[in-house]
Amino acid sequence: MRTPPKPRAGFRPKVRRPSLNTWRSRAALTLIGLVLLATTVVLARFGRQNFFHALNFPGRLTGAVLLAVSLTTLVGSAAVLDHWTRHCFAYSGLVALVGAFAALLANVLLLVTTWHDGDSLFYKVLFGVLAAGSALAAFLVWRTSVMIPTPKRVAAAVIVPSVIAVANYGYQNLWQPYERETSPVIALSVGKPVFSKDRKAFAVPVDVTLANRGDRSFYVLGSEFHAMAQQVPLSPRDRLQEQWRADADQWSKPSEVNPLSRREIHQPGELVAAKPWVDPGIWIESNDTFTTRTVVQLPLNTPYDQVTFYASANLARKDRLVLQPPLNFLTKSWGAKAVPEWVKKQQNKDYDFLVYRARVREDDAIDEYTRDARYVTVYWRFGTHGASVAASIAREGEEGRVLTATEDREMTSRYGLTTLSTGPHVKNLWDIKSQR
């Protein structure tokens, strides 16, 4: 059996190059060029915004990858033109194939991201068309019998960026939403009571401290401090088991969790003071501490036996969103119609709401372009039986929609929302009242 002769040194196998002699070839050149140039423009736009303005490192890395891919597709579009027409560069077909494959990978990942998180139908259709077009472009270039001089090196050059892109996508969309990081903490410190000049009243100073020991900065969306006063008379004899059970039944109400006691008879608490202790919209940097002091004043002949202090705050991670503009007062629950339905249902003679709102900017360009505008809405609730603050982020007009458990977890994870609270911190008033 004859063995084929070995190729001479410097020999290059013949490559079937395309030409513009047929309308199919011209149509293929036009299609591939348009797909690669359109991909270049879109990726360069997203990449530049992410690289310079993303709020976190993964976003900046995504921007760098998109810029690199856009440069690859731009060079690939020039190589396609040379591969079809002038034939000046021997490996123009290979460069065109790499550019088409890079465009395919980037468009597919952007399509998946937009389909999962985006709201814009335009970008869903755009990335779908570009993904299909880049797949067809890669196939058309491959059909021209592209010469690959060192297949292993070329495979490595294609696989390594692909792995980086996929790993970055997985980091942003799989691992990062579920990472656990140190959150700030709130602490209450009750000072020594101070009497008025006529000794008919007294004031209790309370320091509220927000300490951020983690490596992330946080926006303070809303905060509240409130004090509840209670009458706690003592029973002359041991209380019966039925009375203990009646006290335990009140534990279903968060504002009425009083200890079971053999002699103490806890009455429902009443609000005596409430206020925000941080201006909404400010932020606390990492390794920073914020302290404010508030004062609760009562007459010396007050019928209450105890005062209980509480404080809470709603925060959002500063590397997940931007508030623009700062939180501003929007409306109130009394005498106003522009409040969510669930606020109207909860509004009664005991509770009222103040509503604040601000525009939210996403943490990277992909979400900013492909998602509808979001707004953070803060509800400051107060009434006879306590005070609280709550925050939600939603599209305009959907503030009143009740989220499912899955939607609530996704929103909390995406924007790094967290709720901090401290209390109850109980202060007995007998020693103060005895000084009349």
CSV table of C-alpha atoms in Angstrom, one decimal, residues 97-426:
chain,number,residue,atom,x,y,z
A,97,LEU,CA,-14.1,32.4,13.4
A,98,VAL,CA,-12.8,33.4,16.8
A,99,GLY,CA,-14.7,36.7,16.6
A,100,ALA,CA,-17.9,35.0,15.6
A,101,PHE,CA,-17.6,32.5,18.5
A,102,ALA,CA,-16.8,35.3,21.0
A,103,ALA,CA,-19.9,37.1,19.8
A,104,LEU,CA,-22.0,34.0,20.1
A,105,LEU,CA,-20.8,33.4,23.7
A,106,ALA,CA,-21.4,37.0,24.8
A,107,ASN,CA,-24.8,37.3,23.2
A,108,VAL,CA,-26.0,34.0,24.7
A,109,LEU,CA,-24.9,35.0,28.2
A,110,LEU,CA,-26.5,38.4,27.8
A,111,LEU,CA,-29.7,36.8,26.5
A,112,VAL,CA,-29.9,34.5,29.5
A,113,THR,CA,-29.2,37.4,31.9
A,114,THR,CA,-31.8,39.6,30.2
A,115,TRP,CA,-34.4,36.8,30.0
A,116,HIS,CA,-34.0,36.0,33.7
A,117,ASP,CA,-33.7,39.5,35.2
A,118,GLY,CA,-34.6,42.0,32.5
A,119,ASP,CA,-37.9,43.7,31.8
A,120,SER,CA,-37.2,45.3,28.4
A,121,LEU,CA,-38.7,43.4,25.5
A,122,PHE,CA,-36.4,45.3,23.1
A,123,TYR,CA,-33.2,44.0,24.6
A,124,LYS,CA,-34.6,40.4,24.9
A,125,VAL,CA,-35.4,40.5,21.2
A,126,LEU,CA,-32.1,42.2,20.4
A,127,PHE,CA,-29.9,39.7,22.2
A,128,GLY,CA,-32.0,36.8,20.8
A,129,VAL,CA,-31.5,38.1,17.3
A,130,LEU,CA,-27.8,38.7,17.9
A,131,ALA,CA,-27.3,35.2,19.5
A,132,ALA,CA,-29.0,33.5,16.5
A,133,GLY,CA,-27.1,35.7,14.0
A,134,SER,CA,-23.7,35.1,15.7
A,135,ALA,CA,-24.4,31.3,15.7
A,136,LEU,CA,-25.2,31.5,12.0
A,137,ALA,CA,-22.1,33.6,11.4
A,138,ALA,CA,-19.8,31.1,13.2
A,139,PHE,CA,-21.3,28.3,11.1
A,140,LEU,CA,-20.9,30.2,7.8
A,141,VAL,CA,-17.2,31.1,8.6
A,142,TRP,CA,-16.5,27.5,9.7
A,143,ARG,CA,-17.9,26.2,6.4
A,144,THR,CA,-15.2,28.0,4.5
A,145,SER,CA,-12.6,25.4,5.6
A,146,VAL,CA,-10.7,27.8,8.0
A,147,MET,CA,-7.1,26.9,8.4
A,148,ILE,CA,-6.1,26.4,12.0
A,149,PRO,CA,-2.3,26.2,12.3
A,150,THR,CA,-2.0,25.1,15.9
A,151,PRO,CA,-5.4,23.7,17.0
A,152,LYS,CA,-4.4,23.3,20.7
A,153,ARG,CA,-3.3,26.9,21.1
A,154,VAL,CA,-6.3,28.2,19.4
A,155,ALA,CA,-8.5,25.9,21.5
A,156,ALA,CA,-6.8,27.3,24.6
A,157,ALA,CA,-7.2,30.9,23.4
A,158,VAL,CA,-11.0,30.3,22.9
A,159,ILE,CA,-11.6,28.1,26.0
A,160,VAL,CA,-9.8,30.3,28.6
A,161,PRO,CA,-11.9,33.5,27.9
A,162,SER,CA,-15.0,31.4,27.7
A,163,VAL,CA,-14.3,29.9,31.2
A,164,ILE,CA,-13.6,33.4,32.6
A,165,ALA,CA,-16.9,34.8,31.1
A,166,VAL,CA,-18.9,31.8,32.4
A,167,ALA,CA,-17.3,32.0,35.8
A,168,ASN,CA,-17.9,35.7,36.1
A,169,TYR,CA,-21.6,35.1,35.1
A,170,GLY,CA,-21.9,32.4,37.7
A,171,TYR,CA,-20.3,34.5,40.3
A,172,GLN,CA,-22.7,37.4,39.7
A,173,ASN,CA,-25.9,35.4,39.3
A,174,LEU,CA,-25.4,32.3,41.4
A,175,TRP,CA,-23.0,32.8,44.2
A,176,GLN,CA,-23.1,36.5,44.9
A,177,PRO,CA,-26.9,36.7,45.6
A,178,TYR,CA,-26.5,34.2,48.4
A,179,GLU,CA,-23.3,35.3,50.0
A,180,ARG,CA,-23.4,36.1,53.7
A,181,GLU,CA,-21.5,39.0,55.0
A,182,THR,CA,-21.2,40.9,58.3
A,183,SER,CA,-24.1,43.3,58.8
A,184,PRO,CA,-24.0,46.4,61.0
A,185,VAL,CA,-25.5,46.2,64.5
A,186,ILE,CA,-27.6,48.6,66.5
A,187,ALA,CA,-27.1,49.1,70.2
A,188,LEU,CA,-29.1,51.0,72.9
A,189,SER,CA,-27.5,52.7,75.9
A,190,VAL,CA,-29.9,54.2,78.6
A,191,GLY,CA,-28.4,57.0,80.6
A,192,LYS,CA,-29.1,58.3,84.1
A,193,PRO,CA,-32.4,60.1,84.5
A,194,VAL,CA,-32.4,63.9,84.9
A,195,PHE,CA,-35.0,65.8,86.9
A,196,SER,CA,-36.6,69.0,85.9
A,197,LYS,CA,-36.0,72.1,87.9
A,198,ASP,CA,-39.3,71.9,89.8
A,199,ARG,CA,-38.8,68.1,90.1
A,200,LYS,CA,-42.2,67.4,88.6
A,201,ALA,CA,-40.8,65.6,85.5
A,202,PHE,CA,-37.8,63.7,84.5
A,203,ALA,CA,-36.0,62.8,81.3
A,204,VAL,CA,-34.2,59.6,80.3
A,205,PRO,CA,-31.4,60.0,77.8
A,206,VAL,CA,-31.0,57.1,75.3
A,207,ASP,CA,-28.0,56.7,73.0
A,208,VAL,CA,-28.6,54.7,69.7
A,209,THR,CA,-25.5,53.5,68.0
A,210,LEU,CA,-25.1,52.0,64.5
A,211,ALA,CA,-21.8,50.2,64.1
A,212,ASN,CA,-20.7,48.9,60.8
A,213,ARG,CA,-17.8,46.5,61.3
A,214,GLY,CA,-18.1,44.8,57.9
A,215,ASP,CA,-16.4,45.7,54.6
A,216,ARG,CA,-19.5,47.1,52.9
A,217,SER,CA,-21.1,50.5,53.1
A,218,PHE,CA,-24.9,50.7,53.7
A,219,TYR,CA,-27.6,53.2,52.9
A,220,VAL,CA,-30.0,53.9,55.8
A,221,LEU,CA,-33.4,53.8,54.1
A,222,GLY,CA,-35.4,54.3,57.3
A,223,SER,CA,-35.0,54.2,61.0
A,224,GLU,CA,-37.2,54.4,64.1
A,225,PHE,CA,-36.8,54.7,67.8
A,226,HIS,CA,-39.8,54.3,70.1
A,227,ALA,CA,-40.5,53.9,73.8
A,228,MET,CA,-43.4,51.9,75.3
A,229,ALA,CA,-44.7,52.5,78.8
A,230,GLN,CA,-46.4,49.8,80.9
A,231,GLN,CA,-48.2,49.5,84.2
A,232,VAL,CA,-47.1,46.4,86.1
A,233,PRO,CA,-49.0,46.0,89.3
A,234,LEU,CA,-48.2,43.2,91.6
A,235,SER,CA,-50.6,40.5,92.6
A,236,PRO,CA,-51.1,40.0,96.4
A,237,ARG,CA,-50.9,36.2,95.8
A,238,ASP,CA,-49.5,33.8,93.4
A,239,ARG,CA,-51.1,33.9,90.0
A,240,LEU,CA,-53.0,30.8,88.7
A,241,GLN,CA,-51.9,28.7,85.7
A,242,GLU,CA,-54.9,30.0,83.7
A,243,GLN,CA,-53.5,33.5,84.1
A,244,TRP,CA,-50.1,32.4,82.8
A,245,ARG,CA,-51.8,30.8,79.8
A,246,ALA,CA,-53.6,34.0,79.1
A,247,ASP,CA,-50.3,35.9,79.2
A,248,ALA,CA,-48.8,33.4,76.8
A,249,ASP,CA,-51.6,33.8,74.4
A,250,GLN,CA,-50.5,37.4,74.0
A,251,TRP,CA,-47.2,36.3,72.5
A,252,SER,CA,-48.8,36.0,69.1
A,253,LYS,CA,-48.8,39.8,69.1
A,254,PRO,CA,-45.2,41.0,68.6
A,255,SER,CA,-45.8,44.2,70.7
A,256,GLU,CA,-47.2,42.2,73.7
A,257,VAL,CA,-44.4,39.7,74.4
A,258,ASN,CA,-44.2,40.0,78.2
A,259,PRO,CA,-42.6,37.5,80.6
A,260,LEU,CA,-44.7,35.0,82.5
A,261,SER,CA,-44.5,36.1,86.1
A,262,ARG,CA,-45.8,34.7,89.4
A,263,ARG,CA,-46.8,38.1,90.8
A,264,GLU,CA,-46.4,40.8,88.0
A,265,ILE,CA,-49.5,41.7,86.0
A,266,HIS,CA,-48.3,43.2,82.7
A,267,GLN,CA,-50.7,45.6,81.0
A,268,PRO,CA,-50.6,46.4,77.3
A,269,GLY,CA,-47.9,48.9,76.5
A,270,GLU,CA,-48.6,52.4,75.3
A,271,LEU,CA,-46.5,54.5,73.0
A,272,VAL,CA,-44.9,57.5,74.8
A,273,ALA,CA,-42.3,58.6,72.3
A,274,ALA,CA,-41.3,57.8,68.7
A,275,LYS,CA,-39.0,59.4,66.1
A,276,PRO,CA,-36.5,58.6,63.3
A,277,TRP,CA,-32.9,58.6,64.7
A,278,VAL,CA,-31.1,58.8,61.3
A,279,ASP,CA,-32.0,61.0,58.4
A,280,PRO,CA,-33.3,58.8,55.5
A,281,GLY,CA,-30.9,58.3,52.6
A,282,ILE,CA,-27.6,58.8,54.4
A,283,TRP,CA,-25.0,56.0,54.4
A,284,ILE,CA,-22.6,54.6,56.9
A,285,GLU,CA,-19.2,53.6,55.5
A,286,SER,CA,-17.4,50.3,56.4
A,287,ASN,CA,-15.7,50.3,59.8
A,288,ASP,CA,-17.6,53.4,60.8
A,289,THR,CA,-19.9,54.2,63.8
A,290,PHE,CA,-22.8,56.5,64.1
A,291,THR,CA,-24.3,57.5,67.4
A,292,THR,CA,-27.3,59.7,68.2
A,293,ARG,CA,-29.0,60.7,71.5
A,294,THR,CA,-32.7,61.0,72.1
A,295,VAL,CA,-34.5,61.9,75.3
A,296,VAL,CA,-37.8,60.5,76.6
A,297,GLN,CA,-39.6,62.8,79.1
A,298,LEU,CA,-42.3,61.8,81.5
A,299,PRO,CA,-44.1,63.5,84.5
A,300,LEU,CA,-42.9,62.3,87.9
A,301,ASN,CA,-46.4,61.2,88.8
A,302,THR,CA,-46.8,59.0,85.7
A,303,PRO,CA,-48.9,55.9,86.3
A,304,TYR,CA,-46.4,53.7,84.4
A,305,ASP,CA,-44.0,51.3,86.2
A,306,GLN,CA,-41.7,50.5,83.3
A,307,VAL,CA,-40.5,52.1,80.1
A,308,THR,CA,-39.2,49.8,77.3
A,309,PHE,CA,-37.0,51.1,74.5
A,310,TYR,CA,-36.7,49.8,70.9
A,311,ALA,CA,-34.8,50.9,67.8
A,312,SER,CA,-34.7,49.5,64.3
A,313,ALA,CA,-33.4,50.5,60.8
A,314,ASN,CA,-33.8,49.3,57.2
A,315,LEU,CA,-30.5,49.2,55.2
A,316,ALA,CA,-29.4,48.6,51.7
A,317,ARG,CA,-25.9,47.8,50.5
A,318,LYS,CA,-24.2,50.7,48.8
A,319,ASP,CA,-22.5,48.4,46.3
A,320,ARG,CA,-25.9,47.1,45.0
A,321,LEU,CA,-27.8,50.2,44.3
A,322,VAL,CA,-27.7,54.0,44.1
A,323,LEU,CA,-30.4,56.3,45.5
A,324,GLN,CA,-31.1,59.1,43.1
A,325,PRO,CA,-32.3,61.6,44.3
A,326,PRO,CA,-32.2,61.1,48.1
A,327,LEU,CA,-35.3,59.9,49.9
A,328,ASN,CA,-38.0,62.5,49.9
A,329,PHE,CA,-41.3,62.7,51.6
A,330,LEU,CA,-44.1,61.5,49.3
A,331,THR,CA,-47.4,61.3,51.1
A,332,LYS,CA,-49.2,60.4,54.3
A,333,SER,CA,-51.9,57.9,55.0
A,334,TRP,CA,-54.5,60.3,56.5
A,335,GLY,CA,-56.3,62.4,54.0
A,336,ALA,CA,-54.4,60.9,51.0
A,337,LYS,CA,-55.5,58.5,48.3
A,338,ALA,CA,-52.2,57.8,46.6
A,339,VAL,CA,-51.1,55.0,49.0
A,340,PRO,CA,-50.9,51.3,48.4
A,341,GLU,CA,-54.0,49.2,49.1
A,342,TRP,CA,-52.3,47.2,51.9
A,343,VAL,CA,-51.5,50.5,53.7
A,344,LYS,CA,-55.2,51.5,53.5
A,345,LYS,CA,-56.2,48.1,54.9
A,346,GLN,CA,-53.8,48.4,57.9
A,347,GLN,CA,-54.8,52.0,58.5
A,348,ASN,CA,-57.1,52.3,61.5
A,349,LYS,CA,-57.6,54.6,64.5
A,350,ASP,CA,-54.4,53.3,66.1
A,351,TYR,CA,-51.9,53.5,63.2
A,352,ASP,CA,-50.8,56.0,60.6
A,353,PHE,CA,-48.2,56.1,57.9
A,354,LEU,CA,-45.6,58.5,56.4
A,355,VAL,CA,-44.4,57.5,53.0
A,356,TYR,CA,-40.9,58.3,51.5
A,357,ARG,CA,-39.6,57.5,48.0
A,358,ALA,CA,-36.5,57.7,45.9
A,359,ARG,CA,-35.4,56.4,42.4
A,360,VAL,CA,-33.0,53.4,42.5
A,361,ARG,CA,-30.2,53.0,40.0
A,362,GLU,CA,-28.9,49.5,39.4
A,363,ASP,CA,-25.4,48.4,40.2
A,364,ASP,CA,-24.3,47.7,36.6
A,365,ALA,CA,-25.1,48.9,33.1
A,366,ILE,CA,-26.7,45.6,32.0
A,367,ASP,CA,-29.4,45.8,34.6
A,368,GLU,CA,-29.7,49.6,34.2
A,369,TYR,CA,-30.5,49.2,30.5
A,370,THR,CA,-32.6,46.1,30.5
A,371,ARG,CA,-34.7,46.6,33.7
A,372,ASP,CA,-37.5,49.1,34.2
A,373,ALA,CA,-37.0,51.9,36.7
A,374,ARG,CA,-37.2,50.8,40.3
A,375,TYR,CA,-38.2,53.0,43.3
A,376,VAL,CA,-37.5,52.4,47.0
A,377,THR,CA,-40.5,53.2,49.1
A,378,VAL,CA,-40.2,53.5,52.9
A,379,TYR,CA,-43.2,53.3,55.2
A,380,TRP,CA,-42.9,54.9,58.6
A,381,ARG,CA,-45.7,53.5,60.8
A,382,PHE,CA,-46.7,54.8,64.2
A,383,GLY,CA,-49.7,54.5,66.6
A,384,THR,CA,-50.9,53.8,70.1
A,385,HIS,CA,-49.3,50.4,70.3
A,386,GLY,CA,-45.9,51.1,68.8
A,387,ALA,CA,-43.9,52.2,65.7
A,388,SER,CA,-42.0,50.5,62.9
A,389,VAL,CA,-40.4,51.2,59.6
A,390,ALA,CA,-40.5,49.0,56.4
A,391,ALA,CA,-39.0,49.4,52.9
A,392,SER,CA,-39.6,47.8,49.5
A,393,ILE,CA,-38.2,48.2,46.0
A,394,ALA,CA,-40.5,47.8,43.0
A,395,ARG,CA,-41.5,49.3,39.7
A,396,GLU,CA,-43.6,52.4,39.7
A,397,GLY,CA,-47.3,51.4,40.2
A,398,GLU,CA,-46.4,48.1,41.8
A,399,GLU,CA,-45.6,49.3,45.3
A,400,GLY,CA,-48.8,47.9,46.7
A,401,ARG,CA,-48.3,44.4,45.2
A,402,VAL,CA,-47.7,41.8,47.9
A,403,LEU,CA,-44.6,39.8,47.0
A,404,THR,CA,-44.3,36.1,47.2
A,405,ALA,CA,-41.7,34.6,49.5
A,406,THR,CA,-39.5,33.8,46.5
A,407,GLU,CA,-39.8,37.4,45.1
A,408,ASP,CA,-39.1,38.9,48.4
A,409,ARG,CA,-35.9,36.8,48.8
A,410,GLU,CA,-34.8,37.8,45.3
A,411,MET,CA,-35.4,41.5,46.0
A,412,THR,CA,-33.6,41.3,49.3
A,413,SER,CA,-30.7,39.5,47.8
A,414,ARG,CA,-30.4,41.7,44.7
A,415,TYR,CA,-30.3,45.0,46.6
A,416,GLY,CA,-28.7,43.8,49.8
A,417,LEU,CA,-31.6,44.8,52.0
A,418,THR,CA,-31.4,44.1,55.7
A,419,THR,CA,-33.4,45.0,58.8
A,420,LEU,CA,-31.6,45.7,62.1
A,421,SER,CA,-33.3,45.9,65.4
A,422,THR,CA,-32.5,46.1,69.1
A,423,GLY,CA,-34.7,45.9,72.2
A,424,PRO,CA,-36.6,45.5,74.3
A,425,HIS,CA,-34.5,47.5,76.7
A,426,VAL,CA,-36.5,47.8,80.0
